Amino acid sequence: MSKKRIVVLTGAGISAESGIRTFRDGDGLWEEHRIEDVATPQAWQADPMFVWRFYQARRRQMLEVEPNPAHKALADLAARHDELTLITQNVDDLHERAGNTSTIHMHGQLKTLRCEESGRTEIRLEEHELIDEFLTCNCCAVAQRVRPDIVWFGEMPMYMEEIYAAVEACDIFLVVGSSGHVYPAAGLVNVAHSAGAKTILVNLEAPINADAFTEVHLGKAGEILPGILEQFR
Ligand code: APR
């Protein structure tokens, strides 16, 4: 077993072949929605029902898709490699369903909902919890409205301390399917580079931060990632 410490950061591109639209590709989610209308705390304040329904639709869709060979190849490598940290910007649960149980979700998760009062999160994926009407929490004496457990623009990504510690200590930093537009995730390659790690990118097209990587593989993750991961087995 290799002793190299590997950190993998995934983005929307890894779930594209499962049928979940990315954000910034031609047919991406942000083509049809303004980020400010659905993915900010201000949007939630101004029109919570619109935001709620946007995320409820995404939660329902998540249950209809399956992990693809890229998710499976990463889960397979993680099972054989005890020094692998998987960080995702994705809010779907496809890494978990492929077998990666310790995925770090820096931008939150669709499967959980968060109480607005206590901040507690709970898995809420029963059929009656996927409706277009608001839901309330199971934690407060007087049930409070819950919000999507998503990190919106203007909010702090989750687990940053743990993430920086892993990236600063890694030997290999691999990014799969991310356009490099959203910070701090997009800046992690620089942290890895400063720490002396080899930085590898697997993406359909060259993203804006492609120059920051020592090795770039262009193509569909489901098709090329399994072969690229062979070197780490
Ligand atoms: N395989 C590999 N890469 C792909 C594939 C594929 N099959 N399909 C698309 N891609 C690439 C695109 O070329 C693009 O560079 O995936 C990238 C997806 O970029 P974005 O849509 O910007 O997604 P991401 O980088 O994950 O976005 C970051 O932005 O809106 C927020 O919070 C949201 O976590 C998200 C963050």
PDB file of C-alpha atoms and ligand atoms in Angstrom:
ATOM      1  CA  MET A   1       0.000   0.000   0.000  1.00  0.00           C
ATOM      2  CA  SER A   2       1.332   3.437  -0.928  1.00  0.00           C
ATOM      3  CA  LYS A   3       2.318   5.688   1.970  1.00  0.00           C
ATOM      4  CA  LYS A   4       1.651   8.869   0.009  1.00  0.00           C
ATOM      5  CA  ARG A   5      -0.928  11.171   1.558  1.00  0.00           C
ATOM      6  CA  ILE A   6      -3.567  11.950  -1.027  1.00  0.00           C
ATOM      7  CA  VAL A   7      -6.181  14.701  -0.856  1.00  0.00           C
ATOM      8  CA  VAL A   8      -8.937  14.723  -3.469  1.00  0.00           C
ATOM      9  CA  LEU A   9     -11.200  17.721  -4.070  1.00  0.00           C
ATOM     10  CA  THR A  10     -14.245  17.117  -6.244  1.00  0.00           C
ATOM     11  CA  GLY A  11     -16.672  19.542  -7.869  1.00  0.00           C
ATOM     12  CA  ALA A  12     -19.854  19.413  -9.908  1.00  0.00           C
ATOM     13  CA  GLY A  13     -18.060  17.839 -12.894  1.00  0.00           C
ATOM     14  CA  ILE A  14     -17.729  14.483 -11.130  1.00  0.00           C
ATOM     15  CA  SER A  15     -21.500  14.179 -10.828  1.00  0.00           C
ATOM     16  CA  ALA A  16     -22.243  15.419 -14.361  1.00  0.00           C
ATOM     17  CA  GLU A  17     -22.198  11.914 -15.878  1.00  0.00           C
ATOM     18  CA  SER A  18     -24.694  10.816 -13.203  1.00  0.00           C
ATOM     19  CA  GLY A  19     -27.120  13.365 -14.635  1.00  0.00           C
ATOM     20  CA  ILE A  20     -26.709  16.242 -12.166  1.00  0.00           C
ATOM     21  CA  ARG A  21     -26.145  19.505 -13.977  1.00  0.00           C
ATOM     22  CA  THR A  22     -23.007  21.498 -13.182  1.00  0.00           C
ATOM     23  CA  PHE A  23     -23.242  25.198 -12.321  1.00  0.00           C
ATOM     24  CA  ARG A  24     -21.163  26.958 -14.932  1.00  0.00           C
ATOM     25  CA  ASP A  25     -21.214  24.764 -18.065  1.00  0.00           C
ATOM     26  CA  GLY A  26     -23.365  25.809 -21.042  1.00  0.00           C
ATOM     27  CA  ASP A  27     -26.414  23.974 -19.684  1.00  0.00           C
ATOM     28  CA  GLY A  28     -25.462  24.710 -16.058  1.00  0.00           C
ATOM     29  CA  LEU A  29     -27.805  25.577 -13.209  1.00  0.00           C
ATOM     30  CA  TRP A  30     -26.587  29.164 -13.085  1.00  0.00           C
ATOM     31  CA  GLU A  31     -27.591  29.689 -16.727  1.00  0.00           C
ATOM     32  CA  GLU A  32     -31.181  29.576 -15.649  1.00  0.00           C
ATOM     33  CA  HIS A  33     -30.920  31.081 -12.156  1.00  0.00           C
ATOM     34  CA  ARG A  34     -29.195  34.127 -10.800  1.00  0.00           C
ATOM     35  CA  ILE A  35     -26.946  33.055  -7.916  1.00  0.00           C
ATOM     36  CA  GLU A  36     -28.312  35.988  -5.885  1.00  0.00           C
ATOM     37  CA  ASP A  37     -31.870  34.651  -6.264  1.00  0.00           C
ATOM     38  CA  VAL A  38     -31.298  31.136  -4.966  1.00  0.00           C
ATOM     39  CA  ALA A  39     -27.930  30.738  -3.287  1.00  0.00           C
ATOM     40  CA  THR A  40     -27.476  33.592  -0.819  1.00  0.00           C
ATOM     41  CA  PRO A  41     -28.767  34.296   2.707  1.00  0.00           C
ATOM     42  CA  GLN A  42     -30.354  37.448   1.250  1.00  0.00           C
ATOM     43  CA  ALA A  43     -32.389  35.366  -1.212  1.00  0.00           C
ATOM     44  CA  TRP A  44     -33.601  33.145   1.655  1.00  0.00           C
ATOM     45  CA  GLN A  45     -34.695  36.246   3.535  1.00  0.00           C
ATOM     46  CA  ALA A  46     -36.356  37.919   0.561  1.00  0.00           C
ATOM     47  CA  ASP A  47     -38.158  34.910  -0.959  1.00  0.00           C
ATOM     48  CA  PRO A  48     -37.704  31.783   1.159  1.00  0.00           C
ATOM     49  CA  MET A  49     -40.376  29.809  -0.710  1.00  0.00           C
ATOM     50  CA  PHE A  50     -38.594  30.288  -4.040  1.00  0.00           C
ATOM     51  CA  VAL A  51     -35.272  29.177  -2.524  1.00  0.00           C
ATOM     52  CA  TRP A  52     -36.918  26.269  -0.660  1.00  0.00           C
ATOM     53  CA  ARG A  53     -38.542  24.931  -3.818  1.00  0.00           C
ATOM     54  CA  PHE A  54     -35.276  25.214  -5.763  1.00  0.00           C
ATOM     55  CA  TYR A  55     -33.534  22.999  -3.207  1.00  0.00           C
ATOM     56  CA  GLN A  56     -36.465  20.621  -2.720  1.00  0.00           C
ATOM     57  CA  ALA A  57     -36.365  19.967  -6.481  1.00  0.00           C
ATOM     58  CA  ARG A  58     -32.647  19.231  -6.238  1.00  0.00           C
ATOM     59  CA  ARG A  59     -33.208  16.946  -3.229  1.00  0.00           C
ATOM     60  CA  ARG A  60     -35.840  14.981  -5.158  1.00  0.00           C
ATOM     61  CA  GLN A  61     -33.580  14.730  -8.201  1.00  0.00           C
ATOM     62  CA  MET A  62     -30.684  13.431  -6.109  1.00  0.00           C
ATOM     63  CA  LEU A  63     -32.712  10.336  -5.263  1.00  0.00           C
ATOM     64  CA  GLU A  64     -33.171   9.555  -8.948  1.00  0.00           C
ATOM     65  CA  VAL A  65     -29.497   9.473  -9.931  1.00  0.00           C
ATOM     66  CA  GLU A  66     -26.712   6.971  -9.289  1.00  0.00           C
ATOM     67  CA  PRO A  67     -22.953   7.205  -8.671  1.00  0.00           C
ATOM     68  CA  ASN A  68     -20.869   6.854 -11.841  1.00  0.00           C
ATOM     69  CA  PRO A  69     -17.493   5.130 -12.479  1.00  0.00           C
ATOM     70  CA  ALA A  70     -15.590   8.226 -11.214  1.00  0.00           C
ATOM     71  CA  HIS A  71     -17.309   8.118  -7.796  1.00  0.00           C
ATOM     72  CA  LYS A  72     -16.782   4.357  -7.675  1.00  0.00           C
ATOM     73  CA  ALA A  73     -13.089   4.523  -8.615  1.00  0.00           C
ATOM     74  CA  LEU A  74     -12.471   7.052  -5.813  1.00  0.00           C
ATOM     75  CA  ALA A  75     -14.346   4.914  -3.295  1.00  0.00           C
ATOM     76  CA  ASP A  76     -12.338   1.917  -4.398  1.00  0.00           C
ATOM     77  CA  LEU A  77      -9.031   3.764  -3.962  1.00  0.00           C
ATOM     78  CA  ALA A  78     -10.088   5.146  -0.557  1.00  0.00           C
ATOM     79  CA  ALA A  79     -10.893   1.638   0.642  1.00  0.00           C
ATOM     80  CA  ARG A  80      -7.341   0.505  -0.202  1.00  0.00           C
ATOM     81  CA  HIS A  81      -5.504   3.634   0.865  1.00  0.00           C
ATOM     82  CA  ASP A  82      -5.643   4.691   4.517  1.00  0.00           C
ATOM     83  CA  GLU A  83      -4.106   8.124   3.854  1.00  0.00           C
ATOM     84  CA  LEU A  84      -6.772   9.518   1.542  1.00  0.00           C
ATOM     85  CA  THR A  85      -8.949  12.509   2.380  1.00  0.00           C
ATOM     86  CA  LEU A  86     -11.911  13.193   0.130  1.00  0.00           C
ATOM     87  CA  ILE A  87     -13.254  16.744   0.124  1.00  0.00           C
ATOM     88  CA  THR A  88     -16.207  17.678  -2.046  1.00  0.00           C
ATOM     89  CA  GLN A  89     -17.865  20.941  -3.006  1.00  0.00           C
ATOM     90  CA  ASN A  90     -20.865  18.869  -4.069  1.00  0.00           C
ATOM     91  CA  VAL A  91     -24.012  18.730  -2.014  1.00  0.00           C
ATOM     92  CA  ASP A  92     -25.217  15.422  -3.460  1.00  0.00           C
ATOM     93  CA  ASP A  93     -24.579  12.095  -1.696  1.00  0.00           C
ATOM     94  CA  LEU A  94     -23.063  10.212  -4.626  1.00  0.00           C
ATOM     95  CA  HIS A  95     -19.639   9.772  -3.006  1.00  0.00           C
ATOM     96  CA  GLU A  96     -21.321   8.170   0.018  1.00  0.00           C
ATOM     97  CA  ARG A  97     -23.507   5.959  -2.133  1.00  0.00           C
ATOM     98  CA  ALA A  98     -20.391   4.827  -4.011  1.00  0.00           C
ATOM     99  CA  GLY A  99     -18.869   3.830  -0.649  1.00  0.00           C
ATOM    100  CA  ASN A 100     -16.879   6.880   0.572  1.00  0.00           C
ATOM    101  CA  THR A 101     -18.380   7.210   4.028  1.00  0.00           C
ATOM    102  CA  SER A 102     -16.014   9.905   5.349  1.00  0.00           C
ATOM    103  CA  THR A 103     -16.474  12.517   2.619  1.00  0.00           C
ATOM    104  CA  ILE A 104     -16.005  16.106   3.828  1.00  0.00           C
ATOM    105  CA  HIS A 105     -18.813  18.265   2.418  1.00  0.00           C
ATOM    106  CA  MET A 106     -17.419  21.793   2.527  1.00  0.00           C
ATOM    107  CA  HIS A 107     -20.528  23.343   0.909  1.00  0.00           C
ATOM    108  CA  GLY A 108     -23.126  21.396   2.898  1.00  0.00           C
ATOM    109  CA  GLN A 109     -25.461  18.571   1.891  1.00  0.00           C
ATOM    110  CA  LEU A 110     -28.861  18.130   0.287  1.00  0.00           C
ATOM    111  CA  LYS A 111     -29.788  15.092   2.378  1.00  0.00           C
ATOM    112  CA  THR A 112     -29.849  17.070   5.641  1.00  0.00           C
ATOM    113  CA  LEU A 113     -31.943  20.074   6.652  1.00  0.00           C
ATOM    114  CA  ARG A 114     -30.918  22.615   9.290  1.00  0.00           C
ATOM    115  CA  CYS A 115     -33.048  24.135  12.056  1.00  0.00           C
ATOM    116  CA  GLU A 116     -32.912  27.906  11.712  1.00  0.00           C
ATOM    117  CA  GLU A 117     -33.157  28.338  15.478  1.00  0.00           C
ATOM    118  CA  SER A 118     -30.769  25.735  16.923  1.00  0.00           C
ATOM    119  CA  GLY A 119     -28.565  25.090  13.883  1.00  0.00           C
ATOM    120  CA  ARG A 120     -29.025  21.314  14.319  1.00  0.00           C
ATOM    121  CA  THR A 121     -29.069  19.229  11.181  1.00  0.00           C
ATOM    122  CA  GLU A 122     -30.991  16.055  10.467  1.00  0.00           C
ATOM    123  CA  ILE A 123     -31.344  13.689   7.512  1.00  0.00           C
ATOM    124  CA  ARG A 124     -34.771  14.450   6.053  1.00  0.00           C
ATOM    125  CA  LEU A 125     -35.309  12.443   2.881  1.00  0.00           C
ATOM    126  CA  GLU A 126     -38.642  10.701   3.513  1.00  0.00           C
ATOM    127  CA  GLU A 127     -41.203  11.163   0.769  1.00  0.00           C
ATOM    128  CA  HIS A 128     -43.266  13.570   2.911  1.00  0.00           C
ATOM    129  CA  GLU A 129     -40.099  15.633   3.483  1.00  0.00           C
ATOM    130  CA  LEU A 130     -39.540  16.278  -0.210  1.00  0.00           C
ATOM    131  CA  ILE A 131     -42.632  18.421  -0.698  1.00  0.00           C
ATOM    132  CA  ASP A 132     -42.798  22.018  -1.881  1.00  0.00           C
ATOM    133  CA  GLU A 133     -44.168  23.289   1.446  1.00  0.00           C
ATOM    134  CA  PHE A 134     -41.880  24.386   4.286  1.00  0.00           C
ATOM    135  CA  LEU A 135     -40.888  21.805   6.907  1.00  0.00           C
ATOM    136  CA  THR A 136     -40.228  22.331  10.598  1.00  0.00           C
ATOM    137  CA  CYS A 137     -37.584  20.893  12.897  1.00  0.00           C
ATOM    138  CA  ASN A 138     -37.783  17.978  15.336  1.00  0.00           C
ATOM    139  CA  CYS A 139     -35.458  19.591  17.868  1.00  0.00           C
ATOM    140  CA  CYS A 140     -37.113  22.731  19.349  1.00  0.00           C
ATOM    141  CA  ALA A 141     -39.992  22.783  21.881  1.00  0.00           C
ATOM    142  CA  VAL A 142     -41.838  25.025  19.446  1.00  0.00           C
ATOM    143  CA  ALA A 143     -40.987  23.595  16.037  1.00  0.00           C
ATOM    144  CA  GLN A 144     -39.037  26.045  13.900  1.00  0.00           C
ATOM    145  CA  ARG A 145     -38.677  26.347  10.148  1.00  0.00           C
ATOM    146  CA  VAL A 146     -35.742  24.442   8.641  1.00  0.00           C
ATOM    147  CA  ARG A 147     -33.509  25.683   5.841  1.00  0.00           C
ATOM    148  CA  PRO A 148     -31.437  23.824   3.250  1.00  0.00           C
ATOM    149  CA  ASP A 149     -28.182  22.634   4.869  1.00  0.00           C
ATOM    150  CA  ILE A 150     -26.215  24.366   2.141  1.00  0.00           C
ATOM    151  CA  VAL A 151     -23.353  26.861   2.352  1.00  0.00           C
ATOM    152  CA  TRP A 152     -24.602  29.843   0.381  1.00  0.00           C
ATOM    153  CA  PHE A 153     -22.502  32.565  -1.196  1.00  0.00           C
ATOM    154  CA  GLY A 154     -21.396  34.894   1.598  1.00  0.00           C
ATOM    155  CA  GLU A 155     -21.385  32.073   4.192  1.00  0.00           C
ATOM    156  CA  MET A 156     -18.331  30.270   5.564  1.00  0.00           C
ATOM    157  CA  PRO A 157     -17.565  26.866   4.043  1.00  0.00           C
ATOM    158  CA  MET A 158     -17.581  24.041   6.580  1.00  0.00           C
ATOM    159  CA  TYR A 159     -14.629  22.094   8.073  1.00  0.00           C
ATOM    160  CA  MET A 160     -11.995  24.563   6.807  1.00  0.00           C
ATOM    161  CA  GLU A 161      -9.570  23.861   9.640  1.00  0.00           C
ATOM    162  CA  GLU A 162      -9.616  20.137   8.903  1.00  0.00           C
ATOM    163  CA  ILE A 163      -9.359  20.813   5.168  1.00  0.00           C
ATOM    164  CA  TYR A 164      -6.324  23.113   5.410  1.00  0.00           C
ATOM    165  CA  ALA A 165      -4.600  20.659   7.760  1.00  0.00           C
ATOM    166  CA  ALA A 166      -5.084  17.809   5.271  1.00  0.00           C
ATOM    167  CA  VAL A 167      -4.018  19.850   2.238  1.00  0.00           C
ATOM    168  CA  GLU A 168      -0.944  21.294   3.981  1.00  0.00           C
ATOM    169  CA  ALA A 169       0.190  17.763   4.844  1.00  0.00           C
ATOM    170  CA  CYS A 170      -0.504  16.008   1.538  1.00  0.00           C
ATOM    171  CA  ASP A 171       1.876  14.613  -1.075  1.00  0.00           C
ATOM    172  CA  ILE A 172      -0.694  14.443  -3.882  1.00  0.00           C
ATOM    173  CA  PHE A 173      -3.543  16.920  -4.407  1.00  0.00           C
ATOM    174  CA  LEU A 174      -6.061  15.840  -7.011  1.00  0.00           C
ATOM    175  CA  VAL A 175      -8.959  17.992  -8.238  1.00  0.00           C
ATOM    176  CA  VAL A 176     -11.786  16.424 -10.231  1.00  0.00           C
ATOM    177  CA  GLY A 177     -14.495  18.369 -12.066  1.00  0.00           C
ATOM    178  CA  SER A 178     -14.264  21.911 -10.751  1.00  0.00           C
ATOM    179  CA  SER A 179     -14.123  25.194 -12.665  1.00  0.00           C
ATOM    180  CA  GLY A 180     -11.902  26.937 -10.118  1.00  0.00           C
ATOM    181  CA  HIS A 181     -14.241  29.912  -9.733  1.00  0.00           C
ATOM    182  CA  VAL A 182     -15.278  29.552  -6.109  1.00  0.00           C
ATOM    183  CA  TYR A 183     -12.952  30.321  -3.220  1.00  0.00           C
ATOM    184  CA  PRO A 184     -11.628  29.119  -0.850  1.00  0.00           C
ATOM    185  CA  ALA A 185     -11.908  25.736  -2.665  1.00  0.00           C
ATOM    186  CA  ALA A 186     -10.248  27.081  -5.825  1.00  0.00           C
ATOM    187  CA  GLY A 187      -7.243  28.278  -3.810  1.00  0.00           C
ATOM    188  CA  LEU A 188      -6.492  24.922  -2.194  1.00  0.00           C
ATOM    189  CA  VAL A 189      -4.290  23.947  -5.140  1.00  0.00           C
ATOM    190  CA  ASN A 190      -1.968  26.822  -4.195  1.00  0.00           C
ATOM    191  CA  VAL A 191      -1.865  25.656  -0.586  1.00  0.00           C
ATOM    192  CA  ALA A 192      -0.964  22.152  -1.786  1.00  0.00           C
ATOM    193  CA  HIS A 193       1.660  23.510  -4.165  1.00  0.00           C
ATOM    194  CA  SER A 194       3.287  25.585  -1.398  1.00  0.00           C
ATOM    195  CA  ALA A 195       3.350  22.462   0.763  1.00  0.00           C
ATOM    196  CA  GLY A 196       5.353  20.695  -1.954  1.00  0.00           C
ATOM    197  CA  ALA A 197       2.580  18.394  -3.166  1.00  0.00           C
ATOM    198  CA  LYS A 198       2.158  17.165  -6.714  1.00  0.00           C
ATOM    199  CA  THR A 199      -1.045  18.748  -8.025  1.00  0.00           C
ATOM    200  CA  ILE A 200      -3.203  16.905 -10.558  1.00  0.00           C
ATOM    201  CA  LEU A 201      -6.342  18.077 -12.334  1.00  0.00           C
ATOM    202  CA  VAL A 202      -8.980  15.964 -14.076  1.00  0.00           C
ATOM    203  CA  ASN A 203     -11.570  18.120 -15.838  1.00  0.00           C
ATOM    204  CA  LEU A 204     -13.609  18.210 -19.023  1.00  0.00           C
ATOM    205  CA  GLU A 205     -12.153  21.557 -20.095  1.00  0.00           C
ATOM    206  CA  ALA A 206      -9.196  23.599 -18.866  1.00  0.00           C
ATOM    207  CA  PRO A 207     -10.576  25.702 -15.988  1.00  0.00           C
ATOM    208  CA  ILE A 208      -9.381  29.219 -15.130  1.00  0.00           C
ATOM    209  CA  ASN A 209      -6.885  27.942 -12.546  1.00  0.00           C
ATOM    210  CA  ALA A 210      -5.445  25.178 -14.805  1.00  0.00           C
ATOM    211  CA  ASP A 211      -1.968  26.775 -14.757  1.00  0.00           C
ATOM    212  CA  ALA A 212      -1.737  26.142 -11.021  1.00  0.00           C
ATOM    213  CA  PHE A 213      -1.523  22.354 -11.584  1.00  0.00           C
ATOM    214  CA  THR A 214       1.579  20.325 -12.350  1.00  0.00           C
ATOM    215  CA  GLU A 215      -0.405  17.707 -14.281  1.00  0.00           C
ATOM    216  CA  VAL A 216      -3.637  18.269 -16.244  1.00  0.00           C
ATOM    217  CA  HIS A 217      -5.855  15.548 -17.739  1.00  0.00           C
ATOM    218  CA  LEU A 218      -8.730  16.770 -19.904  1.00  0.00           C
ATOM    219  CA  GLY A 219     -11.729  14.491 -20.424  1.00  0.00           C
ATOM    220  CA  LYS A 220     -14.815  13.080 -18.738  1.00  0.00           C
ATOM    221  CA  ALA A 221     -14.111  11.992 -15.175  1.00  0.00           C
ATOM    222  CA  GLY A 222     -16.126   8.778 -15.512  1.00  0.00           C
ATOM    223  CA  GLU A 223     -14.034   7.770 -18.493  1.00  0.00           C
ATOM    224  CA  ILE A 224     -10.505   8.830 -17.527  1.00  0.00           C
ATOM    225  CA  LEU A 225     -10.359   8.996 -13.712  1.00  0.00           C
ATOM    226  CA  PRO A 226     -10.394   5.206 -13.078  1.00  0.00           C
ATOM    227  CA  GLY A 227      -7.267   4.805 -15.240  1.00  0.00           C
ATOM    228  CA  ILE A 228      -5.492   7.793 -13.646  1.00  0.00           C
ATOM    229  CA  LEU A 229      -6.099   6.414 -10.150  1.00  0.00           C
ATOM    230  CA  GLU A 230      -4.426   3.103 -11.028  1.00  0.00           C
ATOM    231  CA  GLN A 231      -0.999   4.646 -10.254  1.00  0.00           C
ATOM    232  CA  PHE A 232      -1.985   5.119  -6.591  1.00  0.00           C
ATOM    233  CA  ARG A 233      -3.182   1.577  -5.884  1.00  0.00           C
TER     234      ARG A 233
HETATM  235  N1  APR B   1     -15.940  15.213 -16.077  1.00  0.00           N
HETATM  236  C1  APR B   1     -15.049  16.103 -15.592  1.00  0.00           C
HETATM  237  N2  APR B   1     -15.280  17.428 -15.547  1.00  0.00           N
HETATM  238  C2  APR B   1     -16.456  17.856 -15.997  1.00  0.00           C
HETATM  239  C3  APR B   1     -17.451  16.995 -16.536  1.00  0.00           C
HETATM  240  C4  APR B   1     -17.136  15.607 -16.580  1.00  0.00           C
HETATM  241  N3  APR B   1     -18.003  14.705 -17.061  1.00  0.00           N
HETATM  242  N4  APR B   1     -18.520  17.748 -16.898  1.00  0.00           N
HETATM  243  C5  APR B   1     -18.217  19.013 -16.623  1.00  0.00           C
HETATM  244  N5  APR B   1     -16.971  19.098 -16.064  1.00  0.00           N
HETATM  245  C6  APR B   1     -16.244  20.282 -15.602  1.00  0.00           C
HETATM  246  C7  APR B   1     -16.557  21.549 -16.350  1.00  0.00           C
HETATM  247  O1  APR B   1     -15.693  21.693 -17.466  1.00  0.00           O
HETATM  248  C8  APR B   1     -16.331  22.617 -15.293  1.00  0.00           C
HETATM  249  O2  APR B   1     -15.010  23.137 -15.339  1.00  0.00           O
HETATM  250  O3  APR B   1     -16.651  20.501 -14.267  1.00  0.00           O
HETATM  251  C9  APR B   1     -16.533  21.877 -13.954  1.00  0.00           C
HETATM  252  C10 APR B   1     -17.771  22.286 -13.178  1.00  0.00           C
HETATM  253  O4  APR B   1     -17.644  23.614 -12.785  1.00  0.00           O
HETATM  254  P1  APR B   1     -18.791  24.357 -11.944  1.00  0.00           P
HETATM  255  O5  APR B   1     -20.100  24.152 -12.609  1.00  0.00           O
HETATM  256  O6  APR B   1     -18.345  25.758 -11.733  1.00  0.00           O
HETATM  257  O7  APR B   1     -18.819  23.547 -10.559  1.00  0.00           O
HETATM  258  P2  APR B   1     -17.891  23.696  -9.286  1.00  0.00           P
HETATM  259  O8  APR B   1     -16.499  24.093  -9.651  1.00  0.00           O
HETATM  260  O9  APR B   1     -18.077  22.473  -8.480  1.00  0.00           O
HETATM  261  O10 APR B   1     -18.595  24.915  -8.538  1.00  0.00           O
HETATM  262  C11 APR B   1     -18.113  25.312  -7.281  1.00  0.00           C
HETATM  263  O11 APR B   1     -19.912  26.844  -7.091  1.00  0.00           O
HETATM  264  O12 APR B   1     -22.117  27.490  -7.284  1.00  0.00           O
HETATM  265  C12 APR B   1     -21.179  26.972  -6.468  1.00  0.00           C
HETATM  266  O13 APR B   1     -21.511  25.967  -4.415  1.00  0.00           O
HETATM  267  C13 APR B   1     -21.501  25.677  -5.790  1.00  0.00           C
HETATM  268  O14 APR B   1     -19.976  23.941  -5.052  1.00  0.00           O
HETATM  269  C14 APR B   1     -20.327  24.793  -6.135  1.00  0.00           C
HETATM  270  C15 APR B   1     -19.229  25.801  -6.436  1.00  0.00           C
END
